[in-house]
């Protein structure tokens, strides 16, 4: 039997066909506009049965033994009763805000974000915290402040594509297929990345930028486009505010002045600015390479402004505004006591920029536990995340999770985070649960993630865990649903779409509105002025830069840059590998078979200077800690820089990259830590 569904082994949400025999998953294939033999294949999806039936799957709830010597198996009733009792206990002792729910990226930002928000709102805690400060939500925020919502590149129809800090060849295969198709059909491909990625190798132009300095480049491109009169004057005149302020800010960033600091030439900057502005239509695909930097907000705003300046917003082959479907907001945030501030309240703009994103500065969880600032947290539920490996400064994060009174983890595997838990609730995988995903809520068409097989062992889908916990906490009225389908139908009712319809007609999704372009000609942009805001009065009123980098280029965006005499090498948290998702899948034999690949890539010139042999294990140090990785020679990276493999903390504690990173300096606006790049030193391990 073939089941049409969505893969969630990473956040790309590829539509897939799952092959099922006797209620067992035996294989899965991506769907795509390309013929089957031309499609990019995904190693993780190929390994889906192995992941689903891994002997390491958690199949029963686990409760920590009283003497601390490991866990004992429990039934769901006992485990959920215990969790519910703890919720009540802390509410009584310290108020509902002392309980937080922290979720990672894995289960999706859709229903698994809405449901715990609903639960926590009913319970009275404002502390449902996502990890968007390091992931794409900080970028979404910048797009939203500029033109009202995040845009989606229509790369397939573009004539010029800039891939900026994005590694789609490994992280978003559907997008990569569109880019390569466009390139084959004549589009110019420009990649801006410190590493020669798969796409960079196929690009017409690859700008090997200095990590963390993209804001400078974006501003220099804006300056070039304005001074050379390459912008779309009609669009700017009719649909934007703040052009003069932007022009003034950008004048601080001439290509000649910034080039050296970017490790580029002024001619390269000019060439890319000109190509992007004069080749129509053009799309910019921005990625996580821009996210984990202190200047993420202004950098991604500046990139967003390039789209508007050149009139590429919502044009075929440009960057499209979404056509969100009408859905119920089920988060019940209106029930929260407005005086009860979330632990993230120092980031008010980021907390409130969208009705449903909510609070996303995950570092505040660690502060609240360790420093009791702004107030103490007593209990944390971690759902679909592995913060001990994925949050900046793992040593500090571990200290916090060891200190918190009660930790509950909802996961499919016994992660480093789960090992610290008092209660572990086993989650079903994406192939075992029906759910409405965020992509479906944000844009047409709606594609259902459809359970293809029953939950493995006694695991439960995330929705069921939340609903049943809700009922135990006394919120049966808020969680009246017996099935995921009932809940989805309730949420989708305003759109007039049901699960039944999605299953019947939705092989490739159900589109409730035809794709439309240039929607801004009819509907104003969803900003306070109704226009694209080069200058934001909201930001200025909050004492922030009304246009990006109004006051020039700020502090150095790279961690420990001030200590570069002791830590002379610029380290980059490695680009992602098709086989793994963040900290996941390092226990899956077929994915590891090619070798551990827990590598540090350095230029051969550096290796010979430091007398490192290829294959040698070396120590990498920052002021925060040290890790050990195997040297690989790589000419795709510049001398003086090093790329460190990301996400290997489950494989070996010695290889946990976030032991090196810092959460000491955060973006004032989004709370983003400097996890992407840092100064480090490379040392021989004495034999
Ligand atoms: N240095 C550095 N740090 C980074 C990054 C980086 O590139 N470099 N990337 C950052 C980014 S962008 C992100 S998004 C974060 C990711 O941070 P996390 O979200 O913490 O990352 P994952 O390792 O993907 O953890 C997901 C967990 O959810 C579990 N899981 C999988 N599917 C399900 C499910 O359906 N339900 C439940 N309940 N659990 C499930 C998995 O087993 C896994 O343990 O890391 C950030 N941290
Ligand atoms: N296979 C796989 N797929 C995934 C994930 C995964 O872990 N594995 N994670 C999912 C998640 S949570 C996310 S957020 C997305 C992320 O998807 P991507 O945005 O594609 O993330 P990365 O692979 O980290 O790629 C970022 C690119 O930015 C580059 N880069 C690093 N620093 C800089 C910089 O300062 N400037 C510029 N211009 N570029 C820089 C890196 O070299 C890399 O090529 O992928 C999702 N899909
Ligand atoms: S890229 Fe691979 S793992 Fe990610 S959603 Fe698509 S098929 Fe699944
Ligand atoms: Mo992410």
CSV table of N, CA, C and O and ligand atoms in Angstrom, one decimal, residues 10-12 44 105 135 164-168 170-171 192-195 197 209-212 214 287-290 293 572 574-578 580-582 646 676, ligand 2:
chain,number,residue,atom,x,y,z
A,10,UNK,N,13.5,15.8,8.5
A,10,UNK,CA,14.1,17.1,8.8
A,10,UNK,C,13.0,18.1,8.5
A,10,UNK,O,11.9,17.7,8.3
A,11,UNK,N,13.3,19.4,8.6
A,11,UNK,CA,12.2,20.4,8.6
A,11,UNK,C,11.8,20.8,7.2
A,11,UNK,O,11.0,21.6,7.0
A,12,UNK,N,12.3,20.1,6.1
A,12,UNK,CA,12.0,20.4,4.8
A,12,UNK,C,10.5,20.0,4.4
A,12,UNK,O,10.0,20.4,3.4
A,44,UNK,N,18.4,10.0,4.5
A,44,UNK,CA,17.6,9.8,5.7
A,44,UNK,C,16.3,9.1,5.3
A,44,UNK,O,15.9,8.2,6.0
A,105,UNK,N,13.0,21.6,17.0
A,105,UNK,CA,12.5,21.7,15.7
A,105,UNK,C,11.8,20.4,15.2
A,105,UNK,O,11.0,20.5,14.2
A,135,UNK,N,17.1,29.4,14.9
A,135,UNK,CA,16.6,28.8,13.7
A,135,UNK,C,16.0,29.9,12.8
A,135,UNK,O,16.3,31.1,13.0
A,164,UNK,N,22.0,32.3,-0.3
A,164,UNK,CA,22.8,33.1,0.7
A,164,UNK,C,22.8,32.4,2.0
A,164,UNK,O,21.8,32.4,2.7
A,165,UNK,N,23.9,31.8,2.3
A,165,UNK,CA,23.9,31.0,3.6
A,165,UNK,C,23.0,29.9,3.7
A,165,UNK,O,22.3,29.7,4.7
A,166,UNK,N,22.8,29.2,2.6
A,166,UNK,CA,21.8,28.1,2.5
A,166,UNK,C,22.4,27.0,1.8
A,166,UNK,O,23.1,27.2,0.8
A,167,UNK,N,22.2,25.8,2.3
A,167,UNK,CA,22.9,24.6,1.8
A,167,UNK,C,21.9,23.6,1.3
A,167,UNK,O,21.8,22.4,1.8
A,168,UNK,N,21.0,24.0,0.4
A,168,UNK,CA,19.8,23.2,0.0
A,168,UNK,C,20.2,21.8,-0.5
A,168,UNK,O,19.4,20.9,-0.5
A,170,UNK,N,22.0,19.8,0.7
A,170,UNK,CA,21.9,18.8,1.9
A,170,UNK,C,20.7,19.0,2.7
A,170,UNK,O,20.3,18.1,3.5
A,171,UNK,N,20.1,20.2,2.7
A,171,UNK,CA,19.0,20.4,3.7
A,171,UNK,C,17.6,20.6,3.2
A,171,UNK,O,16.7,20.5,4.0
A,192,UNK,N,26.5,32.6,-1.9
A,192,UNK,CA,27.3,33.4,-0.9
A,192,UNK,C,27.5,32.6,0.3
A,192,UNK,O,26.5,32.3,1.1
A,193,UNK,N,28.7,32.1,0.5
A,193,UNK,CA,28.9,31.1,1.5
A,193,UNK,C,30.4,31.0,1.8
A,193,UNK,O,31.2,31.0,0.8
A,194,UNK,N,30.8,30.9,3.0
A,194,UNK,CA,32.3,30.7,3.3
A,194,UNK,C,32.8,29.3,2.8
A,194,UNK,O,34.0,29.2,2.7
A,195,UNK,N,31.9,28.4,2.6
A,195,UNK,CA,32.3,27.0,2.2
A,195,UNK,C,31.8,26.8,0.8
A,195,UNK,O,30.8,27.2,0.3
A,197,UNK,N,29.9,24.8,-1.1
A,197,UNK,CA,28.9,23.8,-0.9
A,197,UNK,C,28.6,23.1,-2.3
A,197,UNK,O,29.1,23.5,-3.3
A,209,UNK,N,32.5,34.4,1.4
A,209,UNK,CA,32.4,35.6,2.3
A,209,UNK,C,33.0,35.2,3.7
A,209,UNK,O,33.0,34.0,4.1
A,210,UNK,N,33.5,36.2,4.4
A,210,UNK,CA,33.9,36.0,5.7
A,210,UNK,C,32.7,35.7,6.6
A,210,UNK,O,31.7,36.5,6.6
A,211,UNK,N,32.7,34.7,7.4
A,211,UNK,CA,31.5,34.3,8.2
A,211,UNK,C,31.1,35.5,9.1
A,211,UNK,O,32.0,36.2,9.6
A,212,UNK,N,29.8,35.6,9.3
A,212,UNK,CA,29.3,36.6,10.2
A,212,UNK,C,29.3,38.0,9.7
A,212,UNK,O,28.9,38.9,10.4
A,214,UNK,N,27.7,39.1,6.7
A,214,UNK,CA,26.8,39.2,5.5
A,214,UNK,C,26.1,40.6,5.5
A,214,UNK,O,25.7,41.1,4.5
A,287,UNK,N,19.4,31.6,4.3
A,287,UNK,CA,19.3,30.4,5.1
A,287,UNK,C,19.9,30.6,6.5
A,287,UNK,O,20.2,31.7,6.9
A,288,UNK,N,20.1,29.4,7.1
A,288,UNK,CA,20.6,29.3,8.5
A,288,UNK,C,22.0,29.8,8.6
A,288,UNK,O,22.4,30.1,9.7
A,289,UNK,N,22.7,30.0,7.5
A,289,UNK,CA,24.1,30.6,7.6
A,289,UNK,C,24.0,32.0,8.1
A,289,UNK,O,25.0,32.6,8.5
A,290,UNK,N,22.8,32.7,7.9
A,290,UNK,CA,22.7,34.1,8.4
A,290,UNK,C,22.1,34.1,9.8
A,290,UNK,O,22.0,35.2,10.4
A,293,UNK,N,23.9,34.4,14.2
A,293,UNK,CA,24.9,35.5,14.4
A,293,UNK,C,24.2,36.6,15.2
A,293,UNK,O,23.0,36.8,15.1
A,572,UNK,N,33.9,27.6,12.1
A,572,UNK,CA,32.5,27.7,11.6
A,572,UNK,C,31.8,26.4,12.0
A,572,UNK,O,32.3,25.3,11.7
A,574,UNK,N,29.7,23.5,11.2
A,574,UNK,CA,29.7,23.0,9.8
A,574,UNK,C,28.4,23.0,9.2
A,574,UNK,O,27.3,23.0,9.8
A,575,UNK,N,28.4,23.1,7.9
A,575,UNK,CA,27.1,23.0,7.1
A,575,UNK,C,26.6,21.6,7.4
A,575,UNK,O,27.3,20.7,7.7
A,576,UNK,N,25.3,21.4,7.2
A,576,UNK,CA,24.7,20.2,7.5
A,576,UNK,C,24.9,19.1,6.4
A,576,UNK,O,25.2,19.4,5.3
A,577,UNK,N,24.8,17.9,6.9
A,577,UNK,CA,25.0,16.7,6.1
A,577,UNK,C,23.7,16.1,5.7
A,577,UNK,O,22.8,16.0,6.6
A,578,UNK,N,23.5,15.6,4.5
A,578,UNK,CA,22.2,15.0,4.1
A,578,UNK,C,21.8,13.9,5.0
A,578,UNK,O,20.6,13.6,5.2
A,580,UNK,N,22.1,13.4,8.3
A,580,UNK,CA,21.7,13.7,9.7
A,580,UNK,C,20.9,14.9,9.8
A,580,UNK,O,21.0,15.8,9.0
A,581,UNK,N,20.1,15.0,10.9
A,581,UNK,CA,19.4,16.2,11.2
A,581,UNK,C,19.8,16.7,12.6
A,581,UNK,O,19.6,16.0,13.5
A,582,UNK,N,20.5,17.8,12.6
A,582,UNK,CA,21.0,18.3,13.9
A,582,UNK,C,21.7,17.2,14.7
A,582,UNK,O,22.6,16.6,14.2
A,646,UNK,N,29.0,19.4,12.8
A,646,UNK,CA,27.9,19.9,13.7
A,646,UNK,C,27.0,18.7,14.1
A,646,UNK,O,26.7,17.9,13.2
A,676,UNK,N,27.2,30.1,15.4
A,676,UNK,CA,27.7,29.7,14.1
A,676,UNK,C,29.2,29.9,13.9
A,676,UNK,O,29.8,29.0,13.3
B,2,LIG,N1,20.2,17.1,6.2
B,2,LIG,C1,19.7,18.0,7.1
B,2,LIG,N2,18.7,18.8,6.7
B,2,LIG,C2,18.2,19.7,7.5
B,2,LIG,C3,18.8,19.9,8.8
B,2,LIG,C4,19.8,19.0,9.2
B,2,LIG,O1,20.4,19.1,10.3
B,2,LIG,N3,20.3,18.1,8.3
B,2,LIG,N4,18.3,20.8,9.7
B,2,LIG,C5,17.0,21.5,9.3
B,2,LIG,C6,17.0,22.8,10.0
B,2,LIG,S1,16.6,22.8,11.7
B,2,LIG,C7,17.4,23.9,9.4
B,2,LIG,S2,17.3,25.4,10.3
B,2,LIG,C8,17.7,24.0,8.0
B,2,LIG,C9,19.0,24.8,7.8
B,2,LIG,O2,19.3,24.7,6.4
B,2,LIG,P1,20.5,25.5,5.9
B,2,LIG,O3,20.2,27.0,6.0
B,2,LIG,O4,20.8,25.0,4.5
B,2,LIG,O5,21.6,25.2,7.0
B,2,LIG,P2,23.1,24.8,6.9
B,2,LIG,O6,23.5,23.5,6.3
B,2,LIG,O7,23.6,24.9,8.3
B,2,LIG,O8,23.7,25.8,5.8
B,2,LIG,C10,23.9,27.0,6.0
B,2,LIG,C11,25.0,27.4,5.0
B,2,LIG,O9,25.5,28.6,5.5
B,2,LIG,C12,26.9,28.6,5.4
B,2,LIG,N5,27.4,29.6,6.4
B,2,LIG,C13,27.9,29.4,7.6
B,2,LIG,N6,28.2,30.6,8.1
B,2,LIG,C14,27.9,31.6,7.2
B,2,LIG,C15,28.0,33.0,7.2
B,2,LIG,O10,28.4,33.6,8.1
B,2,LIG,N7,27.5,33.6,6.1
B,2,LIG,C16,27.0,32.9,5.0
B,2,LIG,N8,26.6,33.6,4.0
B,2,LIG,N9,27.0,31.6,5.0
B,2,LIG,C17,27.4,30.9,6.1
B,2,LIG,C18,27.3,27.2,5.6
B,2,LIG,O11,28.6,27.0,5.1
B,2,LIG,C19,26.2,26.5,4.9
B,2,LIG,O12,26.5,26.2,3.6
B,2,LIG,O13,17.9,22.7,7.5
B,2,LIG,C20,16.9,21.7,7.9
B,2,LIG,N10,17.2,20.5,7.1
